[in-house]
JSON list of C-alpha atoms in Angstrom, two decimals:
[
{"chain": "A", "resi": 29, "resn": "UNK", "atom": "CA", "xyz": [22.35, -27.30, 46.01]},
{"chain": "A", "resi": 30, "resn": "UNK", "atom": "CA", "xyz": [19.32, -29.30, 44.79]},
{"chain": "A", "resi": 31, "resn": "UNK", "atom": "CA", "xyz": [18.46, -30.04, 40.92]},
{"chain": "A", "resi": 32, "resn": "UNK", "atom": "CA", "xyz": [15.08, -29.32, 41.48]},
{"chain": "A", "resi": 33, "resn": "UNK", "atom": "CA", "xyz": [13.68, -25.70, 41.92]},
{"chain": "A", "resi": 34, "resn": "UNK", "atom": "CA", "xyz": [11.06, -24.47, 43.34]},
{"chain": "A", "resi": 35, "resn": "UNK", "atom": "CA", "xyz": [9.40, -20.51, 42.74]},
{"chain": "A", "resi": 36, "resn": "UNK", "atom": "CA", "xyz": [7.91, -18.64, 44.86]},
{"chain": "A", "resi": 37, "resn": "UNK", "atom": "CA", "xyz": [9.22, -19.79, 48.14]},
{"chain": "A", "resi": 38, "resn": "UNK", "atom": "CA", "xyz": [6.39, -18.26, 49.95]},
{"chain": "A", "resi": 39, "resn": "UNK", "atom": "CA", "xyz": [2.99, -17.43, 48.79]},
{"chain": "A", "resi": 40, "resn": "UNK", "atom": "CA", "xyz": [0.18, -15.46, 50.27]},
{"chain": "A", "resi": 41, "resn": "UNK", "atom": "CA", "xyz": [-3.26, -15.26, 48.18]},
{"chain": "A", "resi": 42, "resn": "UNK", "atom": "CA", "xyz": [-6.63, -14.58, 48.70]},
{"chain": "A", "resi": 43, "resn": "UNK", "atom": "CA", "xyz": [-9.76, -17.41, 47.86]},
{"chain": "A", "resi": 44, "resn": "UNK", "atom": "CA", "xyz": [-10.29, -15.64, 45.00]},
{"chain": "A", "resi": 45, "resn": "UNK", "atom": "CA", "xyz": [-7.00, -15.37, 43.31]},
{"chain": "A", "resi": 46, "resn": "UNK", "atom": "CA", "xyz": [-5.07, -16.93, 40.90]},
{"chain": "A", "resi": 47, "resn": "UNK", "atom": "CA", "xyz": [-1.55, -17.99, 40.85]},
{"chain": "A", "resi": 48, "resn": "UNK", "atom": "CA", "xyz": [1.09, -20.42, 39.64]},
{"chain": "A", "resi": 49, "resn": "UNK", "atom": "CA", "xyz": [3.62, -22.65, 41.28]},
{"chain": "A", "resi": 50, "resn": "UNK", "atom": "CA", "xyz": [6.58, -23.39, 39.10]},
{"chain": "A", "resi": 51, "resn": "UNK", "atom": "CA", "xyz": [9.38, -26.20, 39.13]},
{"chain": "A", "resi": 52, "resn": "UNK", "atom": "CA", "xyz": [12.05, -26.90, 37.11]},
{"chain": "A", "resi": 53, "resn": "UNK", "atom": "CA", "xyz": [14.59, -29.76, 37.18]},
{"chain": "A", "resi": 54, "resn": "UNK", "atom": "CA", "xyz": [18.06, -29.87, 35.80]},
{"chain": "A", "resi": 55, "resn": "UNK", "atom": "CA", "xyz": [19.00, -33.65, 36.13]},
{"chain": "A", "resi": 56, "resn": "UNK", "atom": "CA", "xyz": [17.56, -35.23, 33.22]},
{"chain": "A", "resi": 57, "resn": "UNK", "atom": "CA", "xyz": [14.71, -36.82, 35.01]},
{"chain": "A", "resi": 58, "resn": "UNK", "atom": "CA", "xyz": [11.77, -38.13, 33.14]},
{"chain": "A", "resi": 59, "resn": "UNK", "atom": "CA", "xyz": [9.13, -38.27, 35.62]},
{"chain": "A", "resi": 60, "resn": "UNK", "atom": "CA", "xyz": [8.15, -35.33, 37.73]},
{"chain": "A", "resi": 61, "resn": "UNK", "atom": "CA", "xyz": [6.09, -34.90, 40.88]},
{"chain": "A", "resi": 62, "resn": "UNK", "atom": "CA", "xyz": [3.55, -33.04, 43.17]},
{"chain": "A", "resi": 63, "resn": "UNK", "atom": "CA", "xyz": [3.42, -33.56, 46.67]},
{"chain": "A", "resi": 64, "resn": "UNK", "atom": "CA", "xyz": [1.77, -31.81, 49.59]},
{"chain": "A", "resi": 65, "resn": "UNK", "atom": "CA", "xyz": [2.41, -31.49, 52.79]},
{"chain": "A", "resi": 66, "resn": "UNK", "atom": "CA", "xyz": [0.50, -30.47, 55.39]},
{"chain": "A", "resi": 67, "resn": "UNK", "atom": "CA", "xyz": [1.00, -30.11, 59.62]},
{"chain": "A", "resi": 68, "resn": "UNK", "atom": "CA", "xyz": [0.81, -33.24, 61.06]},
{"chain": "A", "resi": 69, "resn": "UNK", "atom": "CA", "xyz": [0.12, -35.53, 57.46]},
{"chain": "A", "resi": 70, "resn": "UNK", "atom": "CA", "xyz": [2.26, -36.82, 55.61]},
{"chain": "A", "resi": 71, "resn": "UNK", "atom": "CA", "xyz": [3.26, -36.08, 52.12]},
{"chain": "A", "resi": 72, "resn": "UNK", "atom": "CA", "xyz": [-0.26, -36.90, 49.42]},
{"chain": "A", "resi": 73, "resn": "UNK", "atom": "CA", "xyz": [0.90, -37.34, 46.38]},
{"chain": "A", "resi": 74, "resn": "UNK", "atom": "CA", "xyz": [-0.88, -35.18, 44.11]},
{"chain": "A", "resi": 75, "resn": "UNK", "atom": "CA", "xyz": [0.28, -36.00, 40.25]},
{"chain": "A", "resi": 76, "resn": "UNK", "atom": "CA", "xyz": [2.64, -37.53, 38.23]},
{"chain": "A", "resi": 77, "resn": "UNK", "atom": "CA", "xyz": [3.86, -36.60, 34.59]},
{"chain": "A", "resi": 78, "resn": "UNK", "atom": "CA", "xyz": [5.84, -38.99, 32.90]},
{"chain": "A", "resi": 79, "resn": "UNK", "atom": "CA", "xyz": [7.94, -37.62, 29.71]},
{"chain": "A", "resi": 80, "resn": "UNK", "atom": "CA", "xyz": [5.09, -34.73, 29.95]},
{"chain": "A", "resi": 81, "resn": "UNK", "atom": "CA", "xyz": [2.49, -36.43, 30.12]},
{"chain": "A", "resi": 82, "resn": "UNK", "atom": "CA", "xyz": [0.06, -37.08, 33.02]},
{"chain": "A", "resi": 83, "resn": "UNK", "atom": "CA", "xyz": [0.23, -40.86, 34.70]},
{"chain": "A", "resi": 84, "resn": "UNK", "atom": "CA", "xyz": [-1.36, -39.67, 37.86]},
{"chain": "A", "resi": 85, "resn": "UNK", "atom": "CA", "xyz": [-4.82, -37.66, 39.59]},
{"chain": "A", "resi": 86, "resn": "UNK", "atom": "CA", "xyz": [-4.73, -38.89, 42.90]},
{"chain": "A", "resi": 87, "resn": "UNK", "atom": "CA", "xyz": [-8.40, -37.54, 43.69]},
{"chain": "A", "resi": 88, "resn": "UNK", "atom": "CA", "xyz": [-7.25, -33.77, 43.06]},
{"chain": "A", "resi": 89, "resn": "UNK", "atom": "CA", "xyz": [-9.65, -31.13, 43.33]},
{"chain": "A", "resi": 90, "resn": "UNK", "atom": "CA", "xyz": [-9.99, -29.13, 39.79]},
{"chain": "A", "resi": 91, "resn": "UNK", "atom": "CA", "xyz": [-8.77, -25.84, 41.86]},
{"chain": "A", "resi": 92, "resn": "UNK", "atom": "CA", "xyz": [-5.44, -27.48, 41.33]},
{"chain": "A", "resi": 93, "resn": "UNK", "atom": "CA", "xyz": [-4.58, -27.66, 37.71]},
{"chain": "A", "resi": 94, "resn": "UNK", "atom": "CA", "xyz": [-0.92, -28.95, 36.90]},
{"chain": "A", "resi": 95, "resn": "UNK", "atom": "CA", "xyz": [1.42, -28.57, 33.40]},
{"chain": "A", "resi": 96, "resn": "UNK", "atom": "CA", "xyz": [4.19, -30.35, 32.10]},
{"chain": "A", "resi": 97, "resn": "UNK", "atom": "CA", "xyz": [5.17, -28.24, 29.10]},
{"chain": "A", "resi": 98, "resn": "UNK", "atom": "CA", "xyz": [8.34, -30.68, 28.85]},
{"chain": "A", "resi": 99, "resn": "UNK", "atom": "CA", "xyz": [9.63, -32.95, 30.79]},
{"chain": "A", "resi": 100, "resn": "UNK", "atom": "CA", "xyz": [12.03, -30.15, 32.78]},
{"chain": "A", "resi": 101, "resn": "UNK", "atom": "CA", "xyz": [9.38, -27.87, 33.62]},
{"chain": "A", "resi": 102, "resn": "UNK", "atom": "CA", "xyz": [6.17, -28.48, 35.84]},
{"chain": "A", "resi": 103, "resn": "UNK", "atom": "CA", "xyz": [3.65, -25.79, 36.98]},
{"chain": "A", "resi": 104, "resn": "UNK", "atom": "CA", "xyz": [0.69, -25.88, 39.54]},
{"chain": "A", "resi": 105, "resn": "UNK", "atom": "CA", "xyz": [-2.19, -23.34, 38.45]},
{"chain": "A", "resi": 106, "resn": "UNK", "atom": "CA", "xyz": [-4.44, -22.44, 41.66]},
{"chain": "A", "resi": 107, "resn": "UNK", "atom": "CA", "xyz": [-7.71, -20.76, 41.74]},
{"chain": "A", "resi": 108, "resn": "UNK", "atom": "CA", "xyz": [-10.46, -20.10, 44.44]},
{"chain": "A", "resi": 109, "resn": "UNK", "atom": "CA", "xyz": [-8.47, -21.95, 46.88]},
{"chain": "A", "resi": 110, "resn": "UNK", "atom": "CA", "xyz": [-9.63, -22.65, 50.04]},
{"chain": "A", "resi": 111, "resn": "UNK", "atom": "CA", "xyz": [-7.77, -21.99, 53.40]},
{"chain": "A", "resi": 112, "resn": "UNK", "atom": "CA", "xyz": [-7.54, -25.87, 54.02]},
{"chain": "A", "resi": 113, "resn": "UNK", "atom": "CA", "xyz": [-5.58, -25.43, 51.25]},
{"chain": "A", "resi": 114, "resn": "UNK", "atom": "CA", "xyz": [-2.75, -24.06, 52.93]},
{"chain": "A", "resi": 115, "resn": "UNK", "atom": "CA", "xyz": [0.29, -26.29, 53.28]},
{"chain": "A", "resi": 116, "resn": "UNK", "atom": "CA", "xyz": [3.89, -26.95, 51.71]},
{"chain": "A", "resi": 117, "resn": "UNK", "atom": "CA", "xyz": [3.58, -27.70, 48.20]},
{"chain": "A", "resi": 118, "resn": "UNK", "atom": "CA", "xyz": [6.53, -30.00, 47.04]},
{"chain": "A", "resi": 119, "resn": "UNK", "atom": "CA", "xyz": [7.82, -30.69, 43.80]},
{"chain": "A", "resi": 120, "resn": "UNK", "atom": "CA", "xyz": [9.87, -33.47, 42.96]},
{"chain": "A", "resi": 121, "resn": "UNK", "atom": "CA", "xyz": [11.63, -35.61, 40.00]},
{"chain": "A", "resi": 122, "resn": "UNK", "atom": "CA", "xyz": [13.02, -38.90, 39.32]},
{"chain": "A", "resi": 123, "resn": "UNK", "atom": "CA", "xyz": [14.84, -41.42, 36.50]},
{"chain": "A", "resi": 124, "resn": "UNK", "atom": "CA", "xyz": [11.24, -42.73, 35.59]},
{"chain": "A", "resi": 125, "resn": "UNK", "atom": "CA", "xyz": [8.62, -43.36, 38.24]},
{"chain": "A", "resi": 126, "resn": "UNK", "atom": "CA", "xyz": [9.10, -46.99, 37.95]},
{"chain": "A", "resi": 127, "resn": "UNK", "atom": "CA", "xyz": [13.06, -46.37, 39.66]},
{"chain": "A", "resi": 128, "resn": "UNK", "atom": "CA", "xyz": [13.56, -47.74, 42.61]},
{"chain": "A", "resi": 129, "resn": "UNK", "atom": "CA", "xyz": [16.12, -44.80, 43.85]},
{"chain": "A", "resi": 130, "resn": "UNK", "atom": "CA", "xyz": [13.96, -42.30, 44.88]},
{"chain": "A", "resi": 131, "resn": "UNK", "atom": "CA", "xyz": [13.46, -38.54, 44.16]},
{"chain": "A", "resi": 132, "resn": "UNK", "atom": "CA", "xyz": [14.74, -35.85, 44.32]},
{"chain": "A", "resi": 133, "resn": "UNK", "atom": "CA", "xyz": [12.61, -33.17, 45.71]},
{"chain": "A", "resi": 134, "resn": "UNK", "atom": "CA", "xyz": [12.91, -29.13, 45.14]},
{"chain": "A", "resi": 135, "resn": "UNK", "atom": "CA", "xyz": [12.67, -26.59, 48.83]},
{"chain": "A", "resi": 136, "resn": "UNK", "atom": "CA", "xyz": [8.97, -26.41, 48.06]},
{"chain": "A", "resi": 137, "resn": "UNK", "atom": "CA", "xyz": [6.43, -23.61, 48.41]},
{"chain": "A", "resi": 138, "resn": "UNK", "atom": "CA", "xyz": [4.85, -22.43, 51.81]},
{"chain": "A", "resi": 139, "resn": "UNK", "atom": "CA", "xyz": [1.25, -21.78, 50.35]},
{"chain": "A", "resi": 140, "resn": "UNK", "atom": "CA", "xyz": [-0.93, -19.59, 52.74]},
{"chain": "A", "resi": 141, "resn": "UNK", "atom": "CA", "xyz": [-4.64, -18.97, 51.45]},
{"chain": "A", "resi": 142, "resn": "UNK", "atom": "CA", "xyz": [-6.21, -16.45, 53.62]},
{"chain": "B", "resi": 24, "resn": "UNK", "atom": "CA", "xyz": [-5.01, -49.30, 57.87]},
{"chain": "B", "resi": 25, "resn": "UNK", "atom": "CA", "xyz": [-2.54, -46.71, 57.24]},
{"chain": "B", "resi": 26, "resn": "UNK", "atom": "CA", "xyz": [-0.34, -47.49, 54.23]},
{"chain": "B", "resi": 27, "resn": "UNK", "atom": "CA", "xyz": [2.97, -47.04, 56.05]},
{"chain": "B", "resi": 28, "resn": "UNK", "atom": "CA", "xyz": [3.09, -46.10, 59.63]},
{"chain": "B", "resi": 29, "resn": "UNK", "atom": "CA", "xyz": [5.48, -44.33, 62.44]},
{"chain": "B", "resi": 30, "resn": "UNK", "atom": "CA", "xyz": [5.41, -43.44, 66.10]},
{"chain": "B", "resi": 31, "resn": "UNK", "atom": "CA", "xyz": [5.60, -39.86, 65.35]},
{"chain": "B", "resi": 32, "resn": "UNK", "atom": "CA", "xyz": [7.70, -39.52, 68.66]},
{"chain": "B", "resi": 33, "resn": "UNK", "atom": "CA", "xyz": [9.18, -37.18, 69.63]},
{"chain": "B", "resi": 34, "resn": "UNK", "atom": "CA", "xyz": [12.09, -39.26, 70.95]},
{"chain": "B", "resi": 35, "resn": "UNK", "atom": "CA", "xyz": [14.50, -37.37, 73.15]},
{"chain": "B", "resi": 36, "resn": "UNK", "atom": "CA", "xyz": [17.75, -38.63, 73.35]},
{"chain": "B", "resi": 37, "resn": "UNK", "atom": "CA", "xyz": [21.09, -37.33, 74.61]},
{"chain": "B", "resi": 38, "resn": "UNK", "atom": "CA", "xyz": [24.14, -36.89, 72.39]},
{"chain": "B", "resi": 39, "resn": "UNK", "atom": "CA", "xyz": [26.11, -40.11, 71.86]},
{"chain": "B", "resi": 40, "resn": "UNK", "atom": "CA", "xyz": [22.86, -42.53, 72.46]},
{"chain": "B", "resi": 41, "resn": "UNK", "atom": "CA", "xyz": [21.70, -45.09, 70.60]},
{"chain": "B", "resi": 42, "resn": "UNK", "atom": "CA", "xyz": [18.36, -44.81, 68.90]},
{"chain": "B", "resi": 43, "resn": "UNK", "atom": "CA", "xyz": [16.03, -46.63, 66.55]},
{"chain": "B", "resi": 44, "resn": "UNK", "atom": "CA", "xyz": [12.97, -46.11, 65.04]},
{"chain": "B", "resi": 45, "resn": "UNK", "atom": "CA", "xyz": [10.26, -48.91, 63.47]},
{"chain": "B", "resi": 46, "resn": "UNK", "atom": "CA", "xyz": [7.67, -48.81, 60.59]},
{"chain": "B", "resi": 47, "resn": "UNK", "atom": "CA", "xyz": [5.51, -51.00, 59.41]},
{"chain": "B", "resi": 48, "resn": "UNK", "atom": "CA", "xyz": [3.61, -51.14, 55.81]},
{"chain": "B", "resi": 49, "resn": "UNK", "atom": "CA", "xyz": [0.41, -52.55, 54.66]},
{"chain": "B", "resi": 50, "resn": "UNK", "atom": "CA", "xyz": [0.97, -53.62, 51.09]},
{"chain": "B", "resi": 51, "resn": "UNK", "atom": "CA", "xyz": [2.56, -56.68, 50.91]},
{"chain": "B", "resi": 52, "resn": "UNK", "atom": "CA", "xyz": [3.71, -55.89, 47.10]},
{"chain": "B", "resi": 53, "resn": "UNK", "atom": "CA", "xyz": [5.53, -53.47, 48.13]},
{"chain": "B", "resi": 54, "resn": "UNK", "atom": "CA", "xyz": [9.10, -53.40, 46.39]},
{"chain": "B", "resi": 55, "resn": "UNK", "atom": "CA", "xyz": [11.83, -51.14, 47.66]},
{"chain": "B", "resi": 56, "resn": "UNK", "atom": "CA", "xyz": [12.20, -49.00, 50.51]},
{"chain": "B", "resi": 57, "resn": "UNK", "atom": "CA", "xyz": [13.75, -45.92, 52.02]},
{"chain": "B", "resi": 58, "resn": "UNK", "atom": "CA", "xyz": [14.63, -43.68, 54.70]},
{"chain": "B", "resi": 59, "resn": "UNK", "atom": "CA", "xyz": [14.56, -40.15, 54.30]},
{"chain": "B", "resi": 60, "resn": "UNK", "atom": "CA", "xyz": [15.29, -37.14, 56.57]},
{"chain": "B", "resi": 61, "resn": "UNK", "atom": "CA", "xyz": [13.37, -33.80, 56.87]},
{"chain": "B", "resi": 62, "resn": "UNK", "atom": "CA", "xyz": [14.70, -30.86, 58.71]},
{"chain": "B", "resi": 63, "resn": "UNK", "atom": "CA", "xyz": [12.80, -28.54, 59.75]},
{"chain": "B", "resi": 64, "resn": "UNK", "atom": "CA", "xyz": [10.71, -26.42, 57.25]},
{"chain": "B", "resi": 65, "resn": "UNK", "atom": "CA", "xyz": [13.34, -27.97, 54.56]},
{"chain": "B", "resi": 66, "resn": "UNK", "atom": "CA", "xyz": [12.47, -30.70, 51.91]},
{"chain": "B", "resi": 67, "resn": "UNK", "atom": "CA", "xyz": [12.92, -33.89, 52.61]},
{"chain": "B", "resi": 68, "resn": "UNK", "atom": "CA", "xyz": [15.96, -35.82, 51.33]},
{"chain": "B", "resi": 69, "resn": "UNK", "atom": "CA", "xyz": [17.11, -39.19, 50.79]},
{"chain": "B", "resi": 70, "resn": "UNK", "atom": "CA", "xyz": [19.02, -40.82, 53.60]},
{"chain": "B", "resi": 71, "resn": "UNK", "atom": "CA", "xyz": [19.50, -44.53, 52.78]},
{"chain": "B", "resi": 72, "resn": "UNK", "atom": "CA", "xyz": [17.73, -47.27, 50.66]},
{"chain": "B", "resi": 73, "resn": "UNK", "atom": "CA", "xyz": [16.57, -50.57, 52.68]},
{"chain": "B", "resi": 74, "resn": "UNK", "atom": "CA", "xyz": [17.94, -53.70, 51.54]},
{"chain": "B", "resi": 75, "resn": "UNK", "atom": "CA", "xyz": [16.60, -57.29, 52.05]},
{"chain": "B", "resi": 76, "resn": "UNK", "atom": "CA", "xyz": [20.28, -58.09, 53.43]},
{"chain": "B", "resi": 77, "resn": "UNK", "atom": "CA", "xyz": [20.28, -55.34, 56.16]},
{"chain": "B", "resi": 78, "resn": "UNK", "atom": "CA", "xyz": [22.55, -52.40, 55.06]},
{"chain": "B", "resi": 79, "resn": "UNK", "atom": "CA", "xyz": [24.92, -49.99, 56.87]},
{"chain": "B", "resi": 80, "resn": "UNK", "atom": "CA", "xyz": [25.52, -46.03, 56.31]},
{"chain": "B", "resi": 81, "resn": "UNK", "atom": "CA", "xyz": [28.43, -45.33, 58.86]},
{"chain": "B", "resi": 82, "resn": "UNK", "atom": "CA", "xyz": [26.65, -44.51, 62.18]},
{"chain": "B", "resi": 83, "resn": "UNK", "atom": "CA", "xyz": [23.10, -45.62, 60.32]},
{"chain": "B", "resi": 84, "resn": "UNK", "atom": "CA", "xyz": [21.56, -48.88, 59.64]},
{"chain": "B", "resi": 85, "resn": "UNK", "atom": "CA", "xyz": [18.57, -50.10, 57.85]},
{"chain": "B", "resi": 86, "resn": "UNK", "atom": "CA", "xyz": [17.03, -52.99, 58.14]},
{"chain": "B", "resi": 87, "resn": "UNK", "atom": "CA", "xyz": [13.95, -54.86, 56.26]},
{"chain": "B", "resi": 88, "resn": "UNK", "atom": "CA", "xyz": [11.54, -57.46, 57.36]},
{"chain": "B", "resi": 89, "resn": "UNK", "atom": "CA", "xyz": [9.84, -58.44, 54.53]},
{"chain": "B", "resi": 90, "resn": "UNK", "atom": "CA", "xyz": [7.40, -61.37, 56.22]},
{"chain": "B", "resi": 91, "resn": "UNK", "atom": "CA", "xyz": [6.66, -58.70, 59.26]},
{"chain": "B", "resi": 92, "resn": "UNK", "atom": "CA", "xyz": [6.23, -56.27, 56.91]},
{"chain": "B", "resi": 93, "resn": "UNK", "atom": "CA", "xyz": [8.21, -54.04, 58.86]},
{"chain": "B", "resi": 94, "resn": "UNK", "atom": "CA", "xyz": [11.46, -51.71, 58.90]},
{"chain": "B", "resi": 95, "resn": "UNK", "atom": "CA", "xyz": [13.88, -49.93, 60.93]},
{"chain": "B", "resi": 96, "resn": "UNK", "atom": "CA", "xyz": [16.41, -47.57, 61.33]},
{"chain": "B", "resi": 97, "resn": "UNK", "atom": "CA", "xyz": [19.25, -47.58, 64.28]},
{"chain": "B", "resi": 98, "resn": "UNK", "atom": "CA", "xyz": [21.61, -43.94, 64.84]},
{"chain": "B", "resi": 99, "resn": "UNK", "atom": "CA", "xyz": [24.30, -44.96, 66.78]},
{"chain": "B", "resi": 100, "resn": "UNK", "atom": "CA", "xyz": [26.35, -42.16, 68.88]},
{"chain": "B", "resi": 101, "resn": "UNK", "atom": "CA", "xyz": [23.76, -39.84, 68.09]},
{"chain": "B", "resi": 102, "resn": "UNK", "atom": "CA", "xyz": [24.88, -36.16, 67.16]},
{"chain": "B", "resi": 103, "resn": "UNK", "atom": "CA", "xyz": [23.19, -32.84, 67.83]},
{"chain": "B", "resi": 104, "resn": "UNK", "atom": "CA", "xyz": [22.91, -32.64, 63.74]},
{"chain": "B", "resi": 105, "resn": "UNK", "atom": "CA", "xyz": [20.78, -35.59, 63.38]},
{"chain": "B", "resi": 106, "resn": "UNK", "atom": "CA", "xyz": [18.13, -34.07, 64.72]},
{"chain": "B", "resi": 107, "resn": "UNK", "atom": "CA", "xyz": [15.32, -33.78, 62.08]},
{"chain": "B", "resi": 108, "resn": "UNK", "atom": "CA", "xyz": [12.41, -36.24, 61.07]},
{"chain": "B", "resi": 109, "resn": "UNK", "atom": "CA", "xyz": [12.82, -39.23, 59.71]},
{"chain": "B", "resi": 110, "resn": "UNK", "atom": "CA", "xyz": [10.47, -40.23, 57.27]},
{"chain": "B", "resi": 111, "resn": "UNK", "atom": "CA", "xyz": [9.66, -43.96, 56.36]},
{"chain": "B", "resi": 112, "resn": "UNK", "atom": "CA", "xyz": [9.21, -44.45, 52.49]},
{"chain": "B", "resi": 113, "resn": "UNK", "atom": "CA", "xyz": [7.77, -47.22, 50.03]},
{"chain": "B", "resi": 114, "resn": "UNK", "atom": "CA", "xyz": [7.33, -47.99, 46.43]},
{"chain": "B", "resi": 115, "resn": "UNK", "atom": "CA", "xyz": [4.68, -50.32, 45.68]},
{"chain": "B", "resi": 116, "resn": "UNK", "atom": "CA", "xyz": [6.41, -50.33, 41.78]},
{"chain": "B", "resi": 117, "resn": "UNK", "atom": "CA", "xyz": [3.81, -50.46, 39.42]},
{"chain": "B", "resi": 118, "resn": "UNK", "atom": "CA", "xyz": [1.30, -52.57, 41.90]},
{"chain": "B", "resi": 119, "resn": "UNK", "atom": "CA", "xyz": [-2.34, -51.65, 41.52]},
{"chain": "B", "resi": 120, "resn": "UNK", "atom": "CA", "xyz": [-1.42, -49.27, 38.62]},
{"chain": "B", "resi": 121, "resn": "UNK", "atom": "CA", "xyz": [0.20, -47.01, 40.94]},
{"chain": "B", "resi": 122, "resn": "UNK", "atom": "CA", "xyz": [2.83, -46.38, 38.62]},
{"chain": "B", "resi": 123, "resn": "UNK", "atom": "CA", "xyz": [5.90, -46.93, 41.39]},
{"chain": "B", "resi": 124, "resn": "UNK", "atom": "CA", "xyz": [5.34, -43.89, 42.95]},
{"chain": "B", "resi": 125, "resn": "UNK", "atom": "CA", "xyz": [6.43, -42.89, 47.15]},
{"chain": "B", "resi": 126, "resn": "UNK", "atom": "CA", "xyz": [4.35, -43.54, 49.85]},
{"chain": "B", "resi": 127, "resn": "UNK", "atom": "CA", "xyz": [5.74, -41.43, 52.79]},
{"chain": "B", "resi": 128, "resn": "UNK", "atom": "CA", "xyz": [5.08, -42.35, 56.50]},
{"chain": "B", "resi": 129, "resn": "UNK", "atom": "CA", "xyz": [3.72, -39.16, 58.73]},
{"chain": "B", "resi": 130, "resn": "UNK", "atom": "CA", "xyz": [7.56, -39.13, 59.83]},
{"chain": "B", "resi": 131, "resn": "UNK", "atom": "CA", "xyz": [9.54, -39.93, 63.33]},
{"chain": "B", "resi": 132, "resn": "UNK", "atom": "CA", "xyz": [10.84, -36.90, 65.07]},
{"chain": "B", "resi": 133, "resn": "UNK", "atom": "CA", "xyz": [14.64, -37.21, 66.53]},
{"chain": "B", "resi": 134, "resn": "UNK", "atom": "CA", "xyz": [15.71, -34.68, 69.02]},
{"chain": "B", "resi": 135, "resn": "UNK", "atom": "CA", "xyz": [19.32, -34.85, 69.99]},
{"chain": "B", "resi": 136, "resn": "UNK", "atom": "CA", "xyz": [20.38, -32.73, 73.20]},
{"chain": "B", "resi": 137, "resn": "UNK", "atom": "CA", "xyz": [23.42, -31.89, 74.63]}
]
């Protein structure tokens, strides 16, 4: 069973909704992750936190919004999303991002925007 | 250039074969290196680190050329459950500010038949 989870597991929404991804990690980690993945890309990183606090934008478009209220929790606010938009959203945690271990990454969220 | 690259396959192969897969990366700082598996609509999930030495998982090695720039991953006696993809993974540490996070290949897809 993974340390990370991931709620919903499947999400529907219209453009103009609004909604929240949620993950939460029970290892300890300090850094925490958002990846997505879409058919045929591979996995963007989308931002890093870092005891709660952001390290990383990777070019993210302000429809995503993410909080780290501590360093277990993580959220992904979404609003006026677009269908491109659709994809697997993955969160994911590690020691610190500087480890050189690897993550550990929750069963993500199947994000349909129709 | 892509930052780390894969034949995305798929490769074929019959239960009991032998089968390896290549990648390559661009960033020469580059510091440690992974492979990980993803099955099918599932997150992905750490299968082995990549040592300078060459290491050796039971039926899986890893191997790292660090002047080629380039990795690998042999299966030997292939079984139906290693089917999956098999993503090629590198952290560039904290190169270029980029705070040691993942960058994930587009992935190698493994189907083993009976």
């Amino acid at each position: 069973e993974t340390g990370v989870t991931q709620t919903p597991r499947h999400l529907v929404m219209g453009m103009t909704n609004k909604k929240s991804l949620k993950c939460e990690q029970h290892l300890g980690h300090n850094a925490m992750y958002w990846y997505k993945q879409s058919a045929k890309k591979p996995l963007e990183l989308m931002f890093v936190y870092n005891f709660k606090e952001q390290t990383e934008n990777n070019s993210v478009p302000s429809r995503f919004s993410p909080e780290c209220p501590n360093s277990s929790h993580l959220f992904l606010h979404l609003h006026t999303l677009q269908p491109e938009d659709s994809a697997l959203y993955l969160c994911a945690s590690s020691q610190d991002p500087g480890q050189p271990y690897g993550y550990t990454f929750g069963s993500g969220t199947r994000l349909t925007v129709v | 250039r892509k930052e780390v690259e894969q034949d995305p396959g798929p490769f074929n192969v019959p239960e009991g074969a032998t089968v390896a897969f290549n990648c390559t990366y661009s960033n020469s700082a580059s510091q440690s290196f992974f492979w990980y598996r993803q099955d099918c609509r599932k997150e992905p999930k750490l299968l082995m680190s990549v040592y300078s030495s060459g290491n050796e998982d039971g039926r899986f090695t890893a191997q790292l050329n660090r002047a080629s720039q380039y990795i690998s991953l042999l299966i030997r006696d292939s079984k139906l459950s290693d089917s999956a993809t098999y993503l090629c993974v590198v952290n560039m540490g904290n190169y270029g500010g980029s705070q040691g996070n993942l960058i994930f290949g587009k992935g190698t897809k493994l189907s083993v038949k009976p």
